[in-house]
Amino acid sequence: DYNEQCPYSLSPVSTKSQKLLRSPRKATRKISRIPFKVLDAPELQDDFYLNLVDWSSQNVLAVGLGSSVYLWSACTSQVTRLCDLSPDANTVTSVSWNERGNLVAVGTHHGYVTVWDVAATTQINKLNGHSARVGALAWNGDILSSGSRDRLIIQRDTRTPAQQSERRLVGHRQEVCGLKWSPDNQYLASGGNDNRLYVWNQHSLNPVQSYTEHMAAVKAIAWSPHHHGLLASGGGTADRCIRFWNTLTGQPMQCVDTGSQVCNLAWSKHSSELVSTHGYSQNQILVWKYPSLTQVAKLTGHSYRVLYLALSPDGEAIVTGAGDETLRFWNVFSKARSQKENKSVLNLFTNIR
């Protein structure tokens, strides 16, 4: 009865199957809806303005938990404590690896920033200058930019005594909560609780571009590694939008309402896709195709706002963190066209460059 619709057809293949065979084959990509690893992160703060998780080029995760910074090696799963600020009655408000992955900067509630040599477990610099907590950090070679609740962005050369090389960028009217250098290290994007997104260059103390379209705090910022000058930003609870900007011309581009507070954004290294993490009210993780902005996947599981996000050095996995005191690891960006579903969870960590 394989051909009851066309009793006189000479083909042994039914019309239904013929139709299937003729239709263009869609490249299918399954994104697993469950994390491949979950780590406990006691005292991971539920505070929108902090940046407490970063993943280094050497495949080590730095996490700020309460008054301590812990390092978790993705290769060995070993955990070490890098520093403890409790003798100073202080807490960690941001962590950021330099590009080589040998130094980690730690922003604090008291406003100073410490720089640590990870191999030697020693503090090599302490940068004073902010009068309030430092929630955002971004490296550019040896230059470290820090953004604070005191509304300032300070740029300093970590190799020298801080005051010698200090540049103060004044523009935000409220807490600075997002900071990202462009891939070519020429432009610094900053977002604040004043709903402003600014772009700064290396030469001027004033922003070269100012974007005022967001209706809530701008913490989520990501430069595209694929399109020169393309910047994505996300707004808080009263805004919920991801917006795209051509910073070469200063023109706004697409905008998409995600339905929830946007906490973080990161582009894939391998394809024109990006991932966003969200807070009120759905606490979801979304994977988008660019520029169509079609949703590739929606991942749920965190019971609090997904405030923290970092990309693995091989660009295939992300880690997300939330006030539910868990870190969850997801395979979202695949280099390969097809992935075996039964891949061991540890494989990811054996083939990182």
Short mmCIF file of C-alpha atoms in Angstrom, two decimals:
data_model
loop_
_atom_site.label_atom_id
_atom_site.label_comp_id
_atom_site.label_asym_id
_atom_site.label_seq_id
_atom_site.Cartn_x
_atom_site.Cartn_y
_atom_site.Cartn_z
CA ASP A 1 0.00 0.00 0.00
CA TYR A 2 3.02 2.23 -0.42
CA ASN A 3 1.44 4.18 -3.25
CA GLU A 4 -2.29 4.21 -2.72
CA GLN A 5 -2.59 7.92 -3.64
CA CYS A 6 -1.19 7.28 -7.16
CA PRO A 7 -2.05 3.72 -8.05
CA TYR A 8 -0.47 4.02 -11.54
CA SER A 9 2.84 5.55 -10.49
CA LEU A 10 5.87 3.51 -11.56
CA SER A 11 7.92 4.80 -8.64
CA PRO A 12 8.28 2.58 -5.57
CA VAL A 13 8.57 5.80 -3.54
CA SER A 14 5.29 7.29 -2.29
CA THR A 15 4.41 10.85 -3.27
CA LYS A 16 4.75 11.89 0.34
CA SER A 17 8.31 10.60 0.44
CA GLN A 18 9.10 12.15 -2.94
CA LYS A 19 7.98 15.50 -1.62
CA LEU A 20 10.25 15.07 1.39
CA LEU A 21 13.20 14.11 -0.78
CA ARG A 22 12.69 17.13 -3.04
CA SER A 23 12.39 19.64 -0.20
CA PRO A 24 15.64 21.44 0.67
CA ARG A 25 17.41 19.87 3.62
CA LYS A 26 17.46 22.12 6.66
CA ALA A 27 20.71 22.04 8.58
CA THR A 28 19.43 20.94 11.95
CA ARG A 29 21.19 22.05 15.08
CA LYS A 30 19.97 20.72 18.38
CA ILE A 31 20.77 22.85 21.40
CA SER A 32 20.38 20.80 24.54
CA ARG A 33 17.78 22.35 26.82
CA ILE A 34 19.55 21.14 29.93
CA PRO A 35 22.92 22.29 31.27
CA PHE A 36 25.76 19.78 30.94
CA LYS A 37 27.13 20.82 34.32
CA VAL A 38 25.82 22.60 37.40
CA LEU A 39 28.11 23.97 40.11
CA ASP A 40 27.10 25.28 43.52
CA ALA A 41 27.95 28.95 44.04
CA PRO A 42 27.04 29.84 47.63
CA GLU A 43 26.72 33.58 48.26
CA LEU A 44 26.54 34.45 44.56
CA GLN A 45 24.81 37.81 44.90
CA ASP A 46 21.46 38.65 43.31
CA ASP A 47 22.51 42.19 42.34
CA PHE A 48 21.90 43.46 38.80
CA TYR A 49 24.79 45.95 38.88
CA LEU A 50 27.59 43.47 39.63
CA ASN A 51 29.72 41.37 37.26
CA LEU A 52 30.88 38.35 39.27
CA VAL A 53 31.74 35.66 36.70
CA ASP A 54 34.46 35.58 34.01
CA TRP A 55 36.07 32.74 31.99
CA SER A 56 39.73 33.08 31.01
CA SER A 57 41.57 32.24 27.79
CA GLN A 58 43.41 29.62 29.91
CA ASN A 59 40.06 27.92 30.66
CA VAL A 60 39.70 29.00 34.28
CA LEU A 61 36.52 30.45 35.71
CA ALA A 62 36.77 33.31 38.23
CA VAL A 63 33.73 33.78 40.47
CA GLY A 64 33.14 36.38 43.17
CA LEU A 65 31.27 34.81 46.09
CA GLY A 66 30.68 37.12 49.05
CA SER A 67 34.05 38.43 50.15
CA SER A 68 36.13 35.88 48.22
CA VAL A 69 37.19 35.15 44.65
CA TYR A 70 37.34 31.48 43.68
CA LEU A 71 39.00 29.98 40.63
CA TRP A 72 37.58 26.84 39.02
CA SER A 73 39.71 25.05 36.44
CA ALA A 74 37.55 23.65 33.66
CA CYS A 75 40.35 21.21 32.78
CA THR A 76 40.82 19.64 36.21
CA SER A 77 37.64 20.80 38.05
CA GLN A 78 39.93 21.98 40.84
CA VAL A 79 38.75 24.90 42.97
CA THR A 80 41.11 27.36 44.64
CA ARG A 81 40.47 30.50 46.63
CA LEU A 82 42.38 33.44 45.15
CA CYS A 83 41.62 36.08 47.77
CA ASP A 84 39.49 36.88 50.79
CA LEU A 85 38.44 40.47 51.56
CA SER A 86 36.65 39.70 54.82
CA PRO A 87 39.50 41.04 57.04
CA ASP A 88 38.77 44.39 55.34
CA ALA A 89 34.98 43.96 55.87
CA ASN A 90 34.71 44.16 52.08
CA THR A 91 32.91 42.21 49.34
CA VAL A 92 33.68 41.38 45.71
CA THR A 93 31.63 43.38 43.17
CA SER A 94 33.35 42.46 39.87
CA VAL A 95 35.96 40.10 38.38
CA SER A 96 37.70 40.30 35.01
CA TRP A 97 40.50 38.32 33.34
CA ASN A 98 43.07 39.98 31.11
CA GLU A 99 43.41 38.64 27.57
CA ARG A 100 46.38 36.37 28.32
CA GLY A 101 44.54 34.82 31.26
CA ASN A 102 47.41 35.29 33.73
CA LEU A 103 45.94 38.25 35.66
CA VAL A 104 42.54 38.74 37.22
CA ALA A 105 41.22 42.11 38.36
CA VAL A 106 38.88 42.26 41.35
CA GLY A 107 36.54 45.20 41.92
CA THR A 108 35.31 45.76 45.46
CA HIS A 109 32.48 47.29 47.43
CA HIS A 110 34.89 49.80 49.01
CA GLY A 111 35.88 51.10 45.58
CA TYR A 112 39.45 49.89 45.20
CA VAL A 113 40.53 47.37 42.57
CA THR A 114 43.15 44.69 43.13
CA VAL A 115 45.09 42.92 40.38
CA TRP A 116 46.25 39.34 41.00
CA ASP A 117 48.90 37.20 39.36
CA VAL A 118 47.09 33.87 39.33
CA ALA A 119 50.08 31.54 38.91
CA ALA A 120 51.83 33.08 41.92
CA THR A 121 48.56 33.77 43.84
CA THR A 122 49.89 37.23 44.68
CA GLN A 123 48.37 40.69 44.53
CA ILE A 124 50.52 42.79 42.19
CA ASN A 125 48.60 46.06 42.30
CA LYS A 126 45.97 47.90 44.29
CA LEU A 127 44.21 50.72 42.46
CA ASN A 128 42.50 53.39 44.54
CA GLY A 129 40.48 56.24 43.09
CA HIS A 130 36.83 55.28 43.18
CA SER A 131 34.69 56.47 46.10
CA ALA A 132 32.05 53.72 45.71
CA ARG A 133 31.74 50.09 44.60
CA VAL A 134 33.28 49.00 41.29
CA GLY A 135 30.74 46.85 39.42
CA ALA A 136 32.31 46.79 35.95
CA LEU A 137 35.83 46.06 34.68
CA ALA A 138 37.34 45.76 31.19
CA TRP A 139 40.91 45.09 30.08
CA ASN A 140 42.67 46.51 27.02
CA GLY A 141 46.18 45.07 27.01
CA ASP A 142 47.74 46.35 30.25
CA ILE A 143 45.14 49.12 30.59
CA LEU A 144 42.28 48.37 32.98
CA SER A 145 39.03 50.34 32.83
CA SER A 146 36.80 50.35 35.90
CA GLY A 147 33.25 51.63 36.25
CA SER A 148 31.74 52.56 39.58
CA ARG A 149 28.68 53.64 41.49
CA ASP A 150 30.49 56.99 41.85
CA ARG A 151 29.58 57.47 38.14
CA LEU A 152 33.23 57.55 37.03
CA ILE A 153 35.10 55.38 34.57
CA ILE A 154 38.83 55.30 35.38
CA GLN A 155 41.49 53.92 33.01
CA ARG A 156 44.86 52.93 34.40
CA ASP A 157 48.03 51.14 33.33
CA THR A 158 48.35 48.22 35.75
CA ARG A 159 52.15 48.07 35.32
CA THR A 160 52.76 51.48 36.89
CA PRO A 161 51.71 53.24 40.10
CA ALA A 162 48.08 54.11 39.40
CA GLN A 163 48.20 57.90 39.55
CA GLN A 164 50.81 58.18 36.76
CA SER A 165 48.58 56.83 34.04
CA GLU A 166 45.07 57.66 35.21
CA ARG A 167 42.37 58.88 32.83
CA ARG A 168 38.95 59.79 34.21
CA LEU A 169 35.95 59.54 31.91
CA VAL A 170 33.06 61.65 33.17
CA GLY A 171 29.67 61.30 31.50
CA HIS A 172 27.33 58.92 33.27
CA ARG A 173 24.94 60.46 35.78
CA GLN A 174 24.38 57.24 37.71
CA GLU A 175 26.19 53.98 38.44
CA VAL A 176 28.28 52.52 35.59
CA CYS A 177 27.26 48.85 35.27
CA GLY A 178 28.53 47.74 31.83
CA LEU A 179 31.97 48.15 30.19
CA LYS A 180 33.30 46.47 27.03
CA TRP A 181 36.24 47.22 24.73
CA SER A 182 35.70 46.71 20.99
CA PRO A 183 37.54 43.74 19.38
CA ASP A 184 40.13 46.10 17.83
CA ASN A 185 40.65 47.76 21.25
CA GLN A 186 39.90 51.21 19.82
CA TYR A 187 36.54 51.92 21.47
CA LEU A 188 35.12 51.46 24.94
CA ALA A 189 31.35 51.09 25.32
CA SER A 190 29.84 51.91 28.70
CA GLY A 191 26.34 51.49 30.05
CA GLY A 192 24.80 53.04 33.13
CA ASN A 193 21.85 53.17 35.46
CA ASP A 194 21.07 56.51 33.78
CA ASN A 195 19.79 54.45 30.77
CA ARG A 196 22.69 55.80 28.68
CA LEU A 197 25.03 53.92 26.37
CA TYR A 198 28.25 55.79 25.59
CA VAL A 199 31.13 55.02 23.24
CA TRP A 200 34.58 56.44 24.08
CA ASN A 201 37.82 56.42 22.11
CA GLN A 202 41.44 56.44 23.28
CA HIS A 203 42.00 60.14 22.71
CA SER A 204 39.06 62.11 24.09
CA LEU A 205 37.79 62.46 27.66
CA ASN A 206 34.25 62.93 26.32
CA PRO A 207 32.11 60.20 24.76
CA VAL A 208 32.31 60.17 20.95
CA GLN A 209 28.81 58.72 20.79
CA SER A 210 25.81 58.80 23.08
CA TYR A 211 22.73 56.60 22.70
CA THR A 212 19.65 57.47 24.74
CA GLU A 213 17.01 55.10 23.34
CA HIS A 214 17.00 52.60 26.22
CA MET A 215 14.34 53.21 28.87
CA ALA A 216 16.16 51.41 31.71
CA ALA A 217 19.66 50.62 32.98
CA VAL A 218 22.14 49.36 30.38
CA LYS A 219 24.27 46.53 31.76
CA ALA A 220 24.31 44.15 28.78
CA ILE A 221 26.85 45.26 26.14
CA ALA A 222 28.55 43.20 23.40
CA TRP A 223 30.62 44.13 20.35
CA SER A 224 30.22 41.84 17.35
CA PRO A 225 33.41 39.94 16.46
CA HIS A 226 32.10 39.55 12.89
CA HIS A 227 30.78 42.98 11.86
CA HIS A 228 33.18 45.90 12.39
CA GLY A 229 31.59 48.59 14.56
CA LEU A 230 28.42 46.64 15.37
CA LEU A 231 27.41 47.02 19.01
CA ALA A 232 24.53 45.29 20.82
CA SER A 233 23.07 46.54 24.10
CA GLY A 234 20.23 45.46 26.36
CA GLY A 235 17.99 47.38 28.74
CA GLY A 236 16.65 46.61 32.20
CA THR A 237 13.15 45.85 33.46
CA ALA A 238 11.38 48.94 32.13
CA ASP A 239 12.96 48.47 28.67
CA ARG A 240 13.50 44.74 27.91
CA CYS A 241 14.91 45.50 24.45
CA ILE A 242 18.10 44.42 22.73
CA ARG A 243 19.23 47.21 20.42
CA PHE A 244 21.87 47.15 17.70
CA TRP A 245 24.01 50.14 16.75
CA ASN A 246 26.31 50.93 13.85
CA THR A 247 28.98 52.81 15.80
CA LEU A 248 30.83 53.73 12.59
CA THR A 249 27.92 55.95 11.53
CA GLY A 250 26.16 56.40 14.89
CA GLN A 251 22.98 54.93 13.41
CA PRO A 252 20.51 52.80 15.38
CA MET A 253 19.75 49.49 13.67
CA GLN A 254 17.43 46.65 14.77
CA CYS A 255 15.59 46.47 18.05
CA VAL A 256 13.84 43.45 19.58
CA ASP A 257 11.62 43.35 22.68
CA THR A 258 12.62 40.23 24.64
CA GLY A 259 9.81 40.39 27.22
CA SER A 260 12.24 40.40 30.18
CA GLN A 261 14.98 42.50 31.76
CA VAL A 262 18.18 42.01 29.71
CA CYS A 263 21.12 41.15 31.98
CA ASN A 264 23.89 40.08 29.56
CA LEU A 265 24.77 39.65 25.91
CA ALA A 266 27.51 37.66 24.17
CA TRP A 267 28.20 36.99 20.50
CA SER A 268 29.26 33.62 19.15
CA LYS A 269 32.87 33.52 17.94
CA HIS A 270 31.99 31.12 15.12
CA SER A 271 28.69 32.28 13.66
CA SER A 272 26.48 35.32 13.46
CA GLU A 273 24.52 34.44 16.57
CA LEU A 274 24.25 35.89 20.03
CA VAL A 275 23.01 34.80 23.42
CA SER A 276 21.11 36.96 25.91
CA THR A 277 20.31 36.26 29.56
CA HIS A 278 17.32 37.65 31.34
CA GLY A 279 15.76 38.57 34.65
CA TYR A 280 12.24 39.74 35.46
CA SER A 281 10.15 38.01 34.75
CA GLN A 282 11.13 34.89 32.83
CA ASN A 283 14.78 34.34 33.92
CA GLN A 284 15.40 32.86 30.48
CA ILE A 285 18.46 32.39 28.25
CA LEU A 286 17.84 33.09 24.56
CA VAL A 287 19.96 32.29 21.51
CA TRP A 288 19.38 34.55 18.47
CA LYS A 289 20.38 34.51 14.81
CA TYR A 290 21.64 37.85 13.52
CA PRO A 291 20.49 39.87 11.60
CA SER A 292 17.13 38.08 11.28
CA LEU A 293 16.74 38.03 15.09
CA THR A 294 14.95 34.71 14.96
CA GLN A 295 15.15 32.77 18.21
CA VAL A 296 17.23 29.60 17.89
CA ALA A 297 16.70 28.37 21.46
CA LYS A 298 15.19 29.25 24.81
CA LEU A 299 16.84 27.75 27.90
CA THR A 300 15.25 27.84 31.32
CA GLY A 301 16.16 26.44 34.71
CA HIS A 302 17.51 29.28 36.82
CA SER A 303 14.98 30.26 39.48
CA TYR A 304 16.48 33.77 39.89
CA ARG A 305 17.53 36.47 37.41
CA VAL A 306 20.35 35.24 35.15
CA LEU A 307 22.67 38.10 36.09
CA TYR A 308 26.00 36.57 35.07
CA LEU A 309 27.29 35.20 31.78
CA ALA A 310 30.66 34.16 30.36
CA LEU A 311 31.76 32.44 27.16
CA SER A 312 34.16 29.49 27.14
CA PRO A 313 37.54 30.09 25.46
CA ASP A 314 36.70 27.70 22.61
CA GLY A 315 33.50 29.68 22.05
CA GLU A 316 31.16 26.68 22.23
CA ALA A 317 29.81 26.81 25.78
CA ILE A 318 28.49 29.48 28.11
CA VAL A 319 28.27 29.58 31.87
CA THR A 320 25.41 31.43 33.52
CA GLY A 321 25.09 32.45 37.16
CA ALA A 322 22.17 33.59 39.27
CA GLY A 323 21.09 34.40 42.80
CA ASP A 324 19.78 30.82 43.04
CA GLU A 325 23.47 30.19 43.90
CA THR A 326 24.15 27.95 40.92
CA LEU A 327 26.44 28.18 37.91
CA ARG A 328 25.04 26.35 34.89
CA PHE A 329 27.03 25.33 31.82
CA TRP A 330 25.28 25.08 28.46
CA ASN A 331 26.42 24.05 24.98
CA VAL A 332 24.95 26.79 22.81
CA PHE A 333 27.38 27.62 19.99
CA SER A 334 28.67 24.68 17.98
CA LYS A 335 31.70 24.84 15.70
CA ALA A 336 30.74 21.56 14.09
CA ARG A 337 27.65 21.35 11.88
CA SER A 338 26.36 18.27 13.68
CA GLN A 339 27.07 17.16 17.19
CA LYS A 340 26.73 13.71 18.63
CA GLU A 341 24.08 13.86 21.31
CA ASN A 342 25.86 11.39 23.57
CA LYS A 343 29.09 13.38 23.84
CA SER A 344 30.54 13.10 27.32
CA VAL A 345 30.17 16.30 29.33
CA LEU A 346 33.89 16.27 29.99
CA ASN A 347 34.83 16.28 26.32
CA LEU A 348 34.28 20.00 26.11
CA PHE A 349 37.15 20.53 28.50
CA THR A 350 39.65 18.22 26.85
CA ASN A 351 39.75 19.87 23.45
CA ILE A 352 39.99 23.52 24.41
CA ARG A 353 42.92 25.22 22.73
#
